[in-house]
Short mmCIF file of C-alpha atoms in Angstrom, two decimals:
data_model
loop_
_atom_site.label_atom_id
_atom_site.label_comp_id
_atom_site.label_asym_id
_atom_site.label_seq_id
_atom_site.Cartn_x
_atom_site.Cartn_y
_atom_site.Cartn_z
CA UNK A 84 13.05 52.49 77.90
CA UNK A 85 12.60 56.09 76.89
CA UNK A 86 9.32 57.23 75.46
CA UNK A 87 10.27 59.19 72.34
CA UNK A 88 6.82 60.08 71.08
CA UNK A 89 6.60 63.66 69.93
CA UNK A 90 4.73 65.81 67.44
CA UNK A 91 5.89 66.72 63.95
CA UNK A 92 6.13 70.34 65.05
CA UNK A 93 8.36 69.32 67.96
CA UNK A 94 10.66 67.50 65.54
CA UNK A 95 10.91 70.59 63.37
CA UNK A 96 11.46 72.82 66.40
CA UNK A 97 14.73 70.90 66.91
CA UNK A 98 15.95 71.81 63.42
CA UNK A 99 18.14 74.83 62.78
CA UNK A 100 18.67 76.97 59.72
CA UNK A 101 21.52 75.72 57.57
CA UNK A 102 21.33 72.08 58.68
CA UNK A 103 21.99 69.12 56.42
CA UNK A 104 18.83 67.04 56.40
CA UNK A 105 18.54 63.57 54.89
CA UNK A 106 15.06 62.59 53.74
CA UNK A 107 14.12 58.92 53.36
CA UNK A 108 11.94 57.12 50.85
CA UNK A 109 12.62 57.07 47.12
CA UNK A 110 11.12 59.32 44.42
CA UNK A 111 7.43 59.55 45.21
CA UNK A 112 7.49 56.57 47.58
CA UNK A 113 7.16 56.53 51.37
CA UNK A 114 8.40 60.06 51.87
CA UNK A 115 8.03 61.62 55.34
CA UNK A 116 5.66 64.19 53.90
CA UNK A 117 3.99 65.09 57.23
CA UNK A 118 7.43 66.08 58.55
CA UNK A 119 8.12 68.02 55.34
CA UNK A 120 4.79 69.81 55.76
CA UNK A 121 5.79 70.64 59.33
CA UNK A 122 8.99 72.22 57.99
CA UNK A 123 6.83 74.30 55.64
CA UNK A 124 4.83 75.53 58.68
CA UNK A 125 8.04 76.55 60.45
CA UNK A 126 10.57 79.21 59.53
CA UNK A 127 13.45 76.72 59.10
CA UNK A 128 15.40 77.53 55.96
CA UNK A 129 18.78 77.46 54.20
CA UNK A 130 18.73 73.66 54.33
CA UNK A 131 21.00 71.26 52.54
CA UNK A 132 18.67 68.41 51.58
CA UNK A 133 20.06 64.95 50.82
CA UNK A 134 17.49 62.76 49.11
CA UNK A 135 16.61 60.13 46.55
CA UNK A 136 14.38 62.97 45.62
CA UNK A 137 10.68 63.29 45.02
CA UNK A 138 8.03 65.81 46.02
CA UNK A 139 9.83 66.27 49.36
CA UNK A 140 12.56 68.11 47.49
CA UNK A 141 10.05 69.82 45.20
CA UNK A 142 7.92 71.20 48.04
CA UNK A 143 10.88 72.42 50.08
CA UNK A 144 12.45 74.07 47.01
CA UNK A 145 9.18 75.71 46.00
CA UNK A 146 8.85 77.10 49.53
CA UNK A 147 12.37 78.53 49.39
CA UNK A 148 13.78 76.42 52.23
CA UNK A 149 16.57 74.74 50.31
CA UNK A 150 19.97 76.27 49.70
CA UNK A 151 21.47 73.09 48.26
CA UNK A 152 20.01 69.84 47.01
CA UNK A 153 22.22 66.74 47.12
CA UNK A 154 20.65 64.12 44.88
CA UNK A 155 20.96 61.33 42.37
CA UNK A 156 17.58 62.18 40.88
CA UNK A 157 14.39 64.05 41.62
CA UNK A 158 11.29 62.34 40.21
CA UNK A 159 7.59 61.88 40.91
CA UNK A 160 7.78 58.37 39.36
CA UNK A 161 4.44 58.40 37.54
CA UNK A 162 5.36 61.93 36.44
CA UNK A 163 9.04 61.76 35.45
CA UNK A 164 10.13 65.21 36.64
CA UNK A 165 9.11 67.38 39.61
CA UNK A 166 8.08 70.77 38.14
CA UNK A 167 8.66 72.66 41.40
CA UNK A 168 12.22 71.44 41.71
CA UNK A 169 12.80 72.18 38.04
CA UNK A 170 11.44 75.70 38.34
CA UNK A 171 13.62 76.43 41.39
CA UNK A 172 16.72 75.09 39.64
CA UNK A 173 15.95 77.01 36.45
CA UNK A 174 15.51 80.21 38.47
CA UNK A 175 18.96 79.58 39.88
CA UNK A 176 17.39 79.49 43.35
CA UNK A 177 18.80 76.13 44.44
CA UNK A 178 22.41 74.94 44.29
CA UNK A 179 22.98 71.33 43.33
CA UNK A 180 25.40 68.62 44.31
CA UNK A 181 24.70 65.97 41.74
CA UNK A 182 25.74 62.37 42.33
CA UNK A 183 25.19 58.97 40.84
CA UNK A 184 22.64 57.04 42.94
CA UNK A 185 25.27 54.53 44.02
CA UNK A 186 27.73 57.28 44.94
CA UNK A 187 25.08 58.78 47.20
CA UNK A 188 24.66 55.41 48.89
CA UNK A 189 28.43 55.02 49.28
CA UNK A 190 28.61 58.47 50.88
CA UNK A 191 25.86 57.62 53.35
CA UNK A 192 27.47 54.28 54.17
CA UNK A 193 30.81 56.01 54.77
CA UNK A 194 29.13 58.39 57.21
CA UNK A 195 27.34 55.49 58.92
CA UNK A 196 30.67 53.71 59.36
CA UNK A 197 32.51 56.91 60.43
CA UNK A 198 34.84 56.54 57.48
CA UNK A 199 36.11 59.56 55.54
CA UNK A 200 35.26 57.94 52.20
CA UNK A 201 34.43 54.70 50.44
CA UNK A 202 35.90 53.72 47.08
CA UNK A 203 33.53 53.25 44.17
CA UNK A 204 33.84 52.84 40.44
CA UNK A 205 30.70 54.91 39.84
CA UNK A 206 31.46 58.45 38.77
CA UNK A 207 34.69 57.74 36.87
CA UNK A 208 34.64 59.44 33.47
CA UNK A 209 31.36 61.22 34.15
CA UNK A 210 30.70 64.90 34.81
CA UNK A 211 29.97 64.15 38.47
CA UNK A 212 33.68 64.55 39.10
CA UNK A 213 33.99 67.69 36.99
CA UNK A 214 31.01 69.29 38.77
CA UNK A 215 32.36 68.51 42.23
CA UNK A 216 35.98 69.63 42.02
CA UNK A 217 36.52 68.65 45.64
CA UNK A 218 35.96 64.98 44.77
CA UNK A 219 39.15 62.94 44.68
CA UNK A 220 40.15 59.54 43.43
CA UNK A 221 42.05 57.00 45.51
CA UNK A 222 44.69 54.55 44.27
CA UNK A 223 44.44 50.96 45.42
CA UNK A 224 47.39 50.06 47.67
CA UNK A 225 47.39 46.55 46.16
CA UNK A 226 48.81 45.29 42.92
CA UNK A 227 45.65 45.74 40.82
CA UNK A 228 46.49 49.24 39.59
CA UNK A 229 42.94 50.46 40.18
CA UNK A 230 42.17 54.11 40.83
CA UNK A 231 38.64 54.72 42.07
CA UNK A 232 36.41 57.54 43.22
CA UNK A 233 36.90 58.28 46.93
CA UNK A 234 33.29 59.06 47.71
CA UNK A 235 33.34 61.33 50.78
CA UNK A 236 31.11 60.62 53.75
CA UNK A 237 27.78 62.45 53.60
CA UNK A 238 27.23 63.32 57.24
CA UNK A 239 23.69 64.32 58.10
CA UNK A 240 22.66 66.56 60.97
CA UNK A 241 19.21 65.01 60.87
CA UNK A 242 17.46 62.18 59.04
CA UNK A 243 13.69 62.19 58.51
CA UNK A 244 12.02 58.92 57.50
CA UNK A 245 8.49 57.53 57.40
CA UNK A 246 7.70 53.88 58.08
CA UNK A 247 4.54 51.84 58.43
CA UNK A 248 4.79 51.01 62.15
CA UNK A 249 6.93 51.94 65.12
CA UNK A 250 6.87 51.54 68.87
CA UNK A 251 7.21 54.43 71.31
CA UNK A 252 10.93 53.83 71.62
CA UNK A 253 11.81 54.18 67.94
CA UNK A 254 11.90 50.61 66.69
CA UNK A 255 10.43 51.03 63.24
CA UNK A 256 9.05 48.62 60.68
CA UNK A 257 8.42 48.73 56.94
CA UNK A 258 5.65 46.52 55.59
CA UNK A 259 5.92 47.27 51.88
CA UNK A 260 8.18 45.57 49.34
CA UNK A 261 11.11 47.98 49.59
CA UNK A 262 13.01 49.39 52.58
CA UNK A 263 14.63 52.02 50.33
CA UNK A 264 17.73 53.37 52.10
CA UNK A 265 16.01 54.56 55.27
CA UNK A 266 18.18 52.46 57.59
CA UNK A 267 21.40 53.75 56.05
CA UNK A 268 20.13 57.32 56.22
CA UNK A 269 19.33 56.98 59.93
CA UNK A 270 22.75 55.48 60.62
CA UNK A 271 24.43 58.35 58.73
CA UNK A 272 22.69 61.03 60.81
CA UNK A 273 23.49 62.54 64.19
CA UNK A 274 19.78 62.45 65.00
CA UNK A 275 16.97 60.63 63.24
CA UNK A 276 13.24 61.09 63.48
CA UNK A 277 10.75 58.46 62.42
CA UNK A 278 7.17 59.21 61.54
CA UNK A 279 4.86 56.25 61.13
CA UNK A 280 1.33 55.34 60.20
CA UNK A 281 0.65 53.85 63.59
CA UNK A 282 2.49 53.53 66.90
CA UNK A 283 1.98 50.03 68.32
CA UNK A 284 3.20 48.24 71.45
CA UNK A 285 6.59 46.61 70.86
CA UNK A 286 5.15 43.12 71.14
CA UNK A 287 2.73 43.86 68.30
CA UNK A 288 5.44 44.69 65.77
CA UNK A 289 6.12 41.08 64.83
CA UNK A 290 2.43 40.40 64.33
CA UNK A 291 2.56 42.74 61.34
CA UNK A 292 5.63 41.39 59.55
CA UNK A 293 8.72 39.17 59.82
CA UNK A 294 11.79 40.09 61.93
CA UNK A 295 13.62 41.44 58.90
CA UNK A 296 10.87 44.06 58.48
CA UNK A 297 12.22 45.77 61.64
CA UNK A 298 14.34 48.13 59.56
CA UNK A 299 15.34 50.86 62.00
CA UNK A 300 16.44 50.25 65.59
CA UNK A 301 15.68 52.62 68.46
CA UNK A 302 19.43 53.10 68.94
CA UNK A 303 19.32 55.33 65.87
CA UNK A 304 16.08 57.15 66.63
CA UNK A 305 15.66 60.35 68.64
CA UNK A 306 11.92 60.81 68.19
CA UNK A 307 8.80 59.03 66.96
CA UNK A 308 5.82 60.79 65.42
CA UNK A 309 2.49 59.10 64.85
CA UNK A 310 1.35 60.49 61.49
CA UNK A 311 -1.45 58.54 59.84
CA UNK A 312 -1.30 59.15 56.06
CA UNK A 313 1.97 60.85 56.87
CA UNK A 314 3.51 59.87 53.54
CA UNK A 315 0.62 61.32 51.53
CA UNK A 316 0.63 61.93 48.57
CA UNK A 317 3.49 59.50 48.05
CA UNK A 318 2.90 55.76 48.39
CA UNK A 319 3.09 53.91 51.70
CA UNK A 320 2.42 50.32 50.68
CA UNK A 321 0.55 48.32 52.02
CA UNK A 322 -1.23 51.04 54.00
CA UNK A 323 -2.00 53.01 50.83
CA UNK A 324 -0.74 53.64 47.34
CA UNK A 325 0.26 56.93 45.77
CA UNK A 326 -2.53 59.50 45.46
CA UNK A 327 -2.14 60.02 41.73
CA UNK A 328 -4.92 62.62 41.23
CA UNK A 329 -3.49 64.69 44.07
CA UNK A 330 0.05 64.33 42.73
CA UNK A 331 -1.18 65.56 39.36
CA UNK A 332 -2.72 68.57 41.10
CA UNK A 333 0.58 69.20 42.91
CA UNK A 334 2.55 68.92 39.67
CA UNK A 335 0.13 71.18 37.79
CA UNK A 336 0.67 73.86 40.44
CA UNK A 337 4.31 74.01 39.38
CA UNK A 338 3.31 75.76 36.19
CA UNK A 339 3.04 79.29 37.62
CA UNK A 340 3.13 81.25 40.90
CA UNK A 341 -0.62 81.81 40.93
CA UNK A 342 -1.38 78.09 40.76
CA UNK A 343 1.24 77.42 43.45
CA UNK A 344 -0.28 80.05 45.75
CA UNK A 345 -3.69 78.48 45.22
CA UNK A 346 -2.24 75.09 46.15
CA UNK A 347 -0.67 76.56 49.29
CA UNK A 348 -3.92 78.26 50.28
CA UNK A 349 -6.01 75.17 49.68
CA UNK A 350 -3.80 72.56 51.33
CA UNK A 351 -0.90 73.99 53.29
CA UNK A 352 -2.23 77.06 55.09
CA UNK A 353 -3.12 75.11 58.25
CA UNK A 354 -1.92 72.12 60.27
CA UNK A 355 -1.73 68.43 59.32
CA UNK A 356 -5.34 67.84 60.29
CA UNK A 357 -6.56 70.58 57.98
CA UNK A 358 -4.24 69.28 55.23
CA UNK A 359 -5.86 65.84 55.41
CA UNK A 360 -9.33 67.40 55.52
CA UNK A 361 -8.50 69.44 52.41
CA UNK A 362 -7.25 66.28 50.69
CA UNK A 363 -10.51 64.54 51.57
CA UNK A 364 -12.44 67.51 50.24
CA UNK A 365 -10.34 67.39 47.05
CA UNK A 366 -11.38 63.76 46.57
CA UNK A 367 -14.91 64.33 47.84
CA UNK A 368 -15.53 66.53 44.85
CA UNK A 369 -14.76 63.49 42.68
CA UNK A 370 -16.34 60.77 44.86
CA UNK B 102 0.91 49.27 8.35
CA UNK B 103 -1.83 47.86 10.54
CA UNK B 104 -1.57 45.32 13.31
CA UNK B 105 -3.21 42.64 11.18
CA UNK B 106 -1.28 43.04 8.00
CA UNK B 107 2.22 44.48 7.74
CA UNK B 108 4.77 44.86 10.46
CA UNK B 109 4.69 48.24 12.19
CA UNK B 110 7.72 50.42 12.89
CA UNK B 111 7.12 49.93 16.60
CA UNK B 112 7.32 46.15 16.15
CA UNK B 113 10.63 46.47 14.31
CA UNK B 114 11.86 48.59 17.23
CA UNK B 115 10.72 46.04 19.82
CA UNK B 116 12.64 43.29 18.01
CA UNK B 117 15.71 45.54 17.70
CA UNK B 118 15.54 46.26 21.42
CA UNK B 119 15.15 42.53 22.09
CA UNK B 120 18.33 41.88 20.10
CA UNK B 121 20.32 44.08 22.49
CA UNK B 122 19.74 41.46 25.24
CA UNK B 123 21.26 38.64 23.15
CA UNK B 124 24.14 37.01 24.91
CA UNK B 125 23.35 38.65 28.24
CA UNK B 126 22.75 35.29 29.91
CA UNK B 127 21.60 34.97 33.51
CA UNK B 128 21.74 38.64 34.53
CA UNK B 129 19.29 41.30 35.61
CA UNK B 130 17.74 43.05 32.62
CA UNK B 131 16.98 46.68 33.48
CA UNK B 132 14.99 48.20 30.65
CA UNK B 133 14.10 51.85 31.28
CA UNK B 134 10.96 52.82 29.37
CA UNK B 135 8.20 51.06 27.48
CA UNK B 136 9.98 49.83 24.34
CA UNK B 137 13.08 48.55 26.17
CA UNK B 138 10.75 46.72 28.58
CA UNK B 139 8.87 45.09 25.72
CA UNK B 140 12.18 44.19 24.08
CA UNK B 141 13.56 42.59 27.24
CA UNK B 142 10.40 40.56 27.75
CA UNK B 143 10.48 39.46 24.12
CA UNK B 144 14.13 38.43 24.47
CA UNK B 145 13.32 36.35 27.54
CA UNK B 146 10.48 34.60 25.73
CA UNK B 147 12.76 33.78 22.80
CA UNK B 148 16.56 33.81 22.82
CA UNK B 149 17.47 34.70 26.44
CA UNK B 150 15.27 32.59 28.74
CA UNK B 151 17.58 33.04 31.73
CA UNK B 152 17.26 36.85 31.93
CA UNK B 153 15.94 38.21 35.23
CA UNK B 154 13.27 40.90 35.18
CA UNK B 155 11.62 42.93 37.92
CA UNK B 156 8.09 44.27 38.19
CA UNK B 157 9.61 47.76 37.98
CA UNK B 158 9.79 47.81 41.78
CA UNK B 159 11.22 45.31 44.24
CA UNK B 160 10.05 41.94 42.93
CA UNK B 161 11.76 39.65 40.45
CA UNK B 162 9.14 38.01 38.25
CA UNK B 163 9.91 34.52 36.98
CA UNK B 164 7.58 34.64 34.03
CA UNK B 165 4.90 36.57 32.21
CA UNK B 166 2.26 35.23 34.61
CA UNK B 167 3.78 37.28 37.43
CA UNK B 168 5.20 34.50 39.63
CA UNK B 169 7.65 36.10 42.06
CA UNK B 170 11.07 34.43 42.12
CA UNK B 171 13.07 36.91 44.14
CA UNK B 172 13.46 40.21 45.90
CA UNK B 173 15.51 43.10 44.56
CA UNK B 174 14.77 46.43 46.25
CA UNK B 175 16.50 49.56 44.94
CA UNK B 176 19.35 49.41 47.43
CA UNK B 177 20.18 45.89 46.35
CA UNK B 178 20.15 46.94 42.68
CA UNK B 179 22.77 49.59 43.48
CA UNK B 180 24.96 46.89 45.02
CA UNK B 181 24.25 44.36 42.29
CA UNK B 182 25.21 46.61 39.41
CA UNK B 183 28.71 47.02 40.77
CA UNK B 184 29.08 43.24 40.48
CA UNK B 185 28.23 43.44 36.79
CA UNK B 186 25.41 40.87 36.62
CA UNK B 187 23.18 43.36 34.89
CA UNK B 188 22.52 44.85 31.48
CA UNK B 189 20.63 48.08 31.11
CA UNK B 190 18.89 49.90 28.29
CA UNK B 191 18.51 53.56 29.25
CA UNK B 192 16.98 56.57 27.59
CA UNK B 193 18.96 59.66 26.63
CA UNK B 194 18.04 63.31 26.45
CA UNK B 195 21.32 63.82 24.57
CA UNK B 196 23.89 61.46 23.07
CA UNK B 197 27.15 62.33 21.36
CA UNK B 198 29.21 60.44 18.79
CA UNK B 199 31.25 58.64 21.45
CA UNK B 200 28.19 57.52 23.41
CA UNK B 201 28.31 60.11 26.16
CA UNK B 202 24.75 60.37 27.42
CA UNK B 203 22.95 63.16 29.26
CA UNK B 204 19.82 62.76 31.36
CA UNK B 205 20.78 65.33 33.99
CA UNK B 206 20.08 68.78 32.59
CA UNK B 207 20.25 71.12 29.59
CA UNK B 208 22.33 74.25 30.05
CA UNK B 209 24.75 75.23 32.81
CA UNK B 210 24.93 73.41 36.15
CA UNK B 211 24.43 76.56 38.20
CA UNK B 212 21.27 77.56 36.41
CA UNK B 213 20.06 74.99 33.89
CA UNK B 214 17.71 76.02 31.13
CA UNK B 215 16.01 72.66 31.69
CA UNK B 216 16.54 70.67 34.86
CA UNK B 217 16.05 67.02 33.97
CA UNK B 218 15.95 63.97 36.25
CA UNK B 219 19.57 63.99 37.43
CA UNK B 220 22.51 61.64 36.88
CA UNK B 221 20.48 58.72 38.27
CA UNK B 222 22.50 55.51 37.98
CA UNK B 223 24.02 56.35 34.60
CA UNK B 224 27.61 56.96 35.78
CA UNK B 225 27.67 53.68 37.70
CA UNK B 226 25.87 51.67 35.04
CA UNK B 227 28.20 52.67 32.23
CA UNK B 228 31.44 51.84 34.03
CA UNK B 229 30.15 48.58 35.53
CA UNK B 230 28.27 46.63 32.86
CA UNK B 231 26.89 46.58 29.33
CA UNK B 232 24.75 49.61 28.57
CA UNK B 233 22.54 50.27 25.55
CA UNK B 234 20.29 53.18 24.70
CA UNK B 235 16.80 53.66 23.33
CA UNK B 236 15.82 56.92 21.61
CA UNK B 237 12.16 57.06 20.55
CA UNK B 238 12.57 60.25 18.48
CA UNK B 239 15.80 60.29 16.53
CA UNK B 240 16.62 63.99 16.12
CA UNK B 241 19.37 66.57 16.20
CA UNK B 242 18.12 67.61 19.62
CA UNK B 243 19.15 64.21 20.96
CA UNK B 244 22.14 63.38 18.75
CA UNK B 245 24.35 66.38 19.49
CA UNK B 246 27.98 67.29 18.94
CA UNK B 247 28.47 67.82 22.70
CA UNK B 248 26.22 66.76 25.57
CA UNK B 249 25.55 69.37 28.26
CA UNK B 250 26.37 66.93 31.05
CA UNK B 251 28.03 63.51 30.83
CA UNK B 252 25.87 61.22 32.95
CA UNK B 253 26.42 58.03 30.94
CA UNK B 254 30.13 57.64 30.15
CA UNK B 255 31.07 57.36 26.47
CA UNK B 256 34.06 55.63 24.92
CA UNK B 257 36.34 58.67 24.78
CA UNK B 258 35.62 59.71 28.35
CA UNK B 259 36.08 56.18 29.69
CA UNK B 260 39.43 55.92 27.91
CA UNK B 261 40.56 59.30 29.25
CA UNK B 262 39.54 58.38 32.80
CA UNK B 263 41.89 55.41 32.88
CA UNK B 264 41.90 51.64 33.37
CA UNK B 265 39.38 51.54 36.23
CA UNK B 266 36.80 53.35 34.11
CA UNK B 267 37.51 51.17 31.08
CA UNK B 268 37.70 47.80 32.83
CA UNK B 269 34.00 46.95 32.54
CA UNK B 270 32.90 49.77 30.24
CA UNK B 271 30.72 48.44 27.40
CA UNK B 272 28.45 50.99 25.78
CA UNK B 273 27.28 49.01 22.80
CA UNK B 274 24.13 49.77 20.85
CA UNK B 275 21.67 52.63 20.29
CA UNK B 276 18.23 51.73 18.96
CA UNK B 277 16.05 54.57 17.68
CA UNK B 278 12.75 54.90 15.83
CA UNK B 279 14.80 55.14 12.63
CA UNK B 280 17.86 52.97 12.97
CA UNK B 281 20.28 50.81 14.94
CA UNK B 282 23.66 52.34 15.70
CA UNK B 283 26.78 51.06 17.42
CA UNK B 284 30.27 52.31 18.28
CA UNK B 285 32.30 50.38 15.74
CA UNK B 286 33.33 53.59 13.94
CA UNK B 287 36.88 55.00 14.08
CA UNK B 288 38.03 55.56 17.66
CA UNK B 289 34.85 54.08 19.13
CA UNK B 290 32.66 56.59 17.32
CA UNK B 291 29.01 56.06 16.45
CA UNK B 292 28.32 54.02 13.35
CA UNK B 293 25.08 53.48 11.46
CA UNK B 294 24.55 49.72 11.55
CA UNK B 295 21.07 49.38 10.03
CA UNK B 296 18.10 51.47 9.01
CA UNK B 297 14.57 50.32 9.72
CA UNK B 298 12.47 49.24 6.73
CA UNK B 299 11.07 52.36 5.06
CA UNK B 300 13.85 54.61 6.39
CA UNK B 301 16.71 55.88 4.23
CA UNK B 302 20.24 56.43 5.45
CA UNK B 303 19.97 60.06 4.30
CA UNK B 304 17.02 60.48 6.63
CA UNK B 305 19.07 59.18 9.55
CA UNK B 306 22.02 61.42 8.68
CA UNK B 307 19.73 64.44 8.38
CA UNK B 308 18.40 63.82 11.88
CA UNK B 309 21.81 63.31 13.48
CA UNK B 310 23.76 66.33 14.69
CA UNK B 311 27.19 64.90 13.85
CA UNK B 312 28.69 62.77 11.06
CA UNK B 313 28.08 59.06 11.50
CA UNK B 314 30.59 56.42 10.53
CA UNK B 315 29.18 54.36 7.69
CA UNK B 316 30.42 51.16 6.13
CA UNK B 317 27.90 48.43 5.37
CA UNK B 318 24.42 49.62 6.28
CA UNK B 319 21.88 46.83 6.36
CA UNK B 320 18.12 46.87 6.81
CA UNK B 321 17.01 46.23 10.39
CA UNK B 322 15.55 42.75 10.54
CA UNK B 323 11.81 42.20 10.66
CA UNK B 324 10.37 40.37 13.66
CA UNK B 325 9.70 36.70 12.98
CA UNK B 326 6.14 35.41 12.92
CA UNK B 327 6.66 33.93 16.39
CA UNK B 328 7.91 37.26 17.69
CA UNK B 329 4.97 39.11 16.15
CA UNK B 330 2.55 36.74 17.84
CA UNK B 331 4.30 37.23 21.17
CA UNK B 332 4.39 41.02 20.81
CA UNK B 333 0.77 41.33 19.75
CA UNK B 334 -0.93 38.79 21.97
CA UNK B 335 1.33 38.17 24.97
CA UNK B 336 3.57 41.07 25.91
CA UNK B 337 1.78 44.09 24.47
CA UNK B 338 -1.85 43.33 23.65
CA UNK B 339 -2.83 46.91 24.53
CA UNK B 340 -0.44 48.41 22.00
CA UNK B 341 1.79 50.49 24.31
CA UNK B 342 4.43 50.30 21.59
CA UNK B 343 2.36 52.33 19.14
CA UNK B 344 2.09 55.19 21.61
CA UNK B 345 5.84 55.51 21.79
CA UNK B 346 6.55 54.88 18.11
CA UNK B 347 3.62 55.95 15.93
CA UNK B 348 3.20 54.06 12.68
#
């Protein structure tokens, strides 16, 4: 079996400007933040980002890498709104395709099944349809008289997800309470990259969790990145919870360009190793 | 209006929120926010024992002691809600007289003056199962003539969108820090059902940015002694309710 282990920078080197990138996790939970940070180190830009959005979307928007955000929400969970995303939207710097959460899932499922659309009731009567004039409804061919939203497939060039464990071939496992939609996202993408807390031999995967924790199969995975604390500062249960003090610092830096530059200088000027060292230093001051 | 003596406004609100779960039966209760959560838990401890509640994440909790009875990750919630076995109480940044709700943004879509959380599940919720709203600060900023974006579908918009939008549409009650409102006014418009003790109907009208339908306005019921005991010693001993609705 192929060895797909690579670095975060190698993953990002395979990205191109203008791509549609799906990002896994949910809000400020198990986001592939090490891969997002690698994008920030690169010059990749003009991205369309599809996400159940959290600080992944906020960071990329603040760094000017996002042309269009496709989302049902963008939230930091313990802080309801991401100030960086808000600021970018309010500057008019980021276009938005706004969906209902279930519509987003239907669109990803359609792409995963190579269908042009899936019917859904969600969206009818709301401004989602008015805002996306290309959206169409579809009439049931049966005798029920129903006319539903024809949610178009959301095809992804690339999916980026972070899980707790993976083997070198791309079989990936979540150990927390929620898989989020990472499996659907990977199936909807032409290429998917998994970062994980720890790469383990295949025969160790089932020692960590039950068979149904094996969420993503290697058939959907092009590359595996070992990235300990790679979801920081979002949660990656049970390996670690959300880093709330750090998230507050991130959110506070959304207030003005000077604070944001200071955040960049302190945490994001170097590589992943220096990021984690700066995070430790941030906490060391308190510990 | 202390905790020991009289009933606080927040306690009236918790009971009013609890009443919105009456008749829901054995469905998932999805309360968004502190007061709706307290209300749903109160309802389960009193009139709706079969309600299902999560821990706010992926676990269904069978009782107040935290026993897990099931698994409901976010993806499964999105599937479940289409089947209708759910009742939600959402917040609203804006609400209009027909129950159209906005949590997405203020201002134009291309460049909002305030980007809010997004449409979330509001479009799907409102056309699939009973939806109620909680507004902690009843004001003209929230109760507006026209919402800037329709995330939750109101009665007029559901009717205009046709039978598939209307089939399961059931936007029912709005509880605020001042009053309980419903959509029994002419043409499914918002009606003042009751004002909380100590609140006048004029006060409610003054804080609402459109005319409300009014017929019989009652006084919102006080929590029973049993409910007060449950609120104060079981479901909210730390007084979260008072932070959202000051006395």
